[in-house]
Amino acid sequence: MEPLYLGLDASTQSLKASLLSENLDVRAECAIHFDTDLPHYKTKGGVIFGENGQVYSPVMMLVEAFDILFDKIKARNWDVASIKGVAGSGQQHASVYWSNQASSLLSNLDPKTRLVDQLSPAFSRSIVPNWQDSSTSKECQDFQTTVGGPVALAKITGSRAHERFTGPQILRFKRNHPDTYRETSRISLVSSAITTLLCSDGGVKGIDESDACGMNLWNVEGRHWEQSLLDLIGEDAGEKLGEVEKDAGKVVGHIGKWFVERYGFSPECAVFPGTGDNPATFLSLTLAPSEGLISLGTSDVVLVSTARYFPNPESHAFFHPARGANDSPSYFNMIVYKNGSLARQHVRDLYFEQSWDKFNAAVESLRPQAVTDLPNKAAFWWLLPDIVPHNAHGVFKYITDPSAGLFEIGAAQKVDAFPDVSSEALAILESQLFNYRSRSSTILDDSNTPAEPSTASLPDNIPRLTRVYATGGASANKTILSLMADVLSTKVCRNVEFYDNQWKDAMWNACSVGVAYKARWGYERSQGREITFDDLVAECRNNRAKLRGAEEPSISLEEEGIRVVAEPGEGARAYERRVDWWRALEHKALSEMNK
Ligand code: XUL
């Protein structure tokens, strides 16, 4: 029987599973969609919108989703008896509150009965606050005041205070519901709650260290809960949060009896620590230091992998999600922008008759083709108050003086619209991509002091990502990908998989696949082999290539599962010289916004 590995992903809207082979081929996937498969919880997009910015989901919806996901897996005859290891991914920041009955209920589950009919009393709080919640502004202020402001909080916890982060959420819960808080025995993140359910041995499993960095509570460099912030919450906050799991590939238990007897899992199937959905995506790409990901979705997200800790109030620094207890620490940094696809679509609809073809044609007709084609127009579309730059709002367009120096903006002229409509398409894309280029370069620039990035003029050849992966809806747009390669001055890649005898765009779910990789790595280590996560994934890819009969056995990653979809052309050199020019314009827009 072929050994298999399972990854689960509890995201905002669904619970998904991916089944992988020993060499990390994705064999099968299935999903439960909360709105449609569990309509009685009455969620929209997986959540319920309450008052005063509250956004949450019912905790029992997640539990019932487990019931029907595993029923579906059984109906599809997945060979669960051959699964050697499993790990879960969960939406970040969201928290689960266990009652003091949790332990005995979890260790005495009846395999003949659904989880939803047994576990309701295991939770002290019936809801899971969602990452879209914005009800904790007061608590965020309190967090920052406690440690001396946003920069200080970012230095300690990897991020300034954010309303969706778990620490401020817990504090608000305690203030509004002190009795229920007192009745709570343990607090999990969604990822560690999944791990707890999978083991069902009575123990509430530790929060994963990478996911703990999304809480505003974890001292990232010291690798412990930040005492001053635990004290701010008070009343046993440390005991409720428990030990953090610092070895991402450790066996934390075996799959529970409920899964063995009800569905036929092997009792030997090992469970590994779950992690957050962004760390899991990071794993699915095995990002090496200086590599990055740009996800072009409703909001745009940029991930930058680094060997050093670079906390900055504009980004979130996370611990690497696949480090063993003895591995040297490394990190990834995440920047989240609200005005992603929404703003691009707005410009398309306003100027290009809702047509991407027309939008793309405008970009292609004007984009720089040579080092001398320096951009001289920029447009900042902050339709929603943005996260980065903090609270930026409004629309600002500039035409700059062609006689000004390379890095200067000269007498930049503010305009309502560009004289040539085609410039609207190029200017929004360039400005968004310059933003990702500029901030990823700041993170990668070793001469910058953490939390106090330099604003001095940068020379040509400022640090850049050595490779960037593009995901999300807009990554299907070839013009956007090609401009991305130019503005970021790097190769743009996508994951591909080999089936029907050819390479095709990988359609699998990155988060559940990323944690299945982690289960595969953890299992290898549990067999007594010391190997890093990245080496294990590379080894599996090589094995796959050999099995496929590829001519070159020690094949490079580029040929085995990763396709370069765009490379920088001549125009890249023009953009390279204009990063500082763009920074000066952003600065100008922000100062005019505040007038
Ligand atoms: C990240 C964030 C979202 C959630 C989505 O900070 O809030 O990406 O992780 O599930």
XYZ file of C-alpha atoms and ligand atoms in Angstrom, residues 10-12 90-93 131-132 164-165 276-278 301 316 318 334 336, ligand 1:
29
model
C -10.119 25.435 7.675
C -10.426 28.738 5.865
C -13.093 31.415 6.220
C -6.402 27.418 9.778
C -7.419 30.983 9.044
C -5.004 33.139 11.013
C -5.804 35.146 14.140
C -9.991 37.821 10.958
C -12.378 40.349 9.332
C -8.049 41.110 13.916
C -5.027 39.874 15.916
C -1.916 29.424 9.842
C -3.133 29.680 6.277
C -0.466 32.181 5.228
C -0.758 40.094 -0.185
C 3.942 41.302 9.826
C 6.349 35.525 11.237
C 3.746 39.660 5.093
C -1.498 43.076 3.269
C -3.752 37.603 7.442
C -5.224 37.558 7.438
C -5.894 36.709 6.439
C -6.376 35.437 7.058
C -7.256 34.748 6.030
O -3.242 38.483 8.383
O -5.873 38.184 8.221
O -5.042 36.411 5.364
O -5.311 34.645 7.458
O -7.674 33.515 6.459
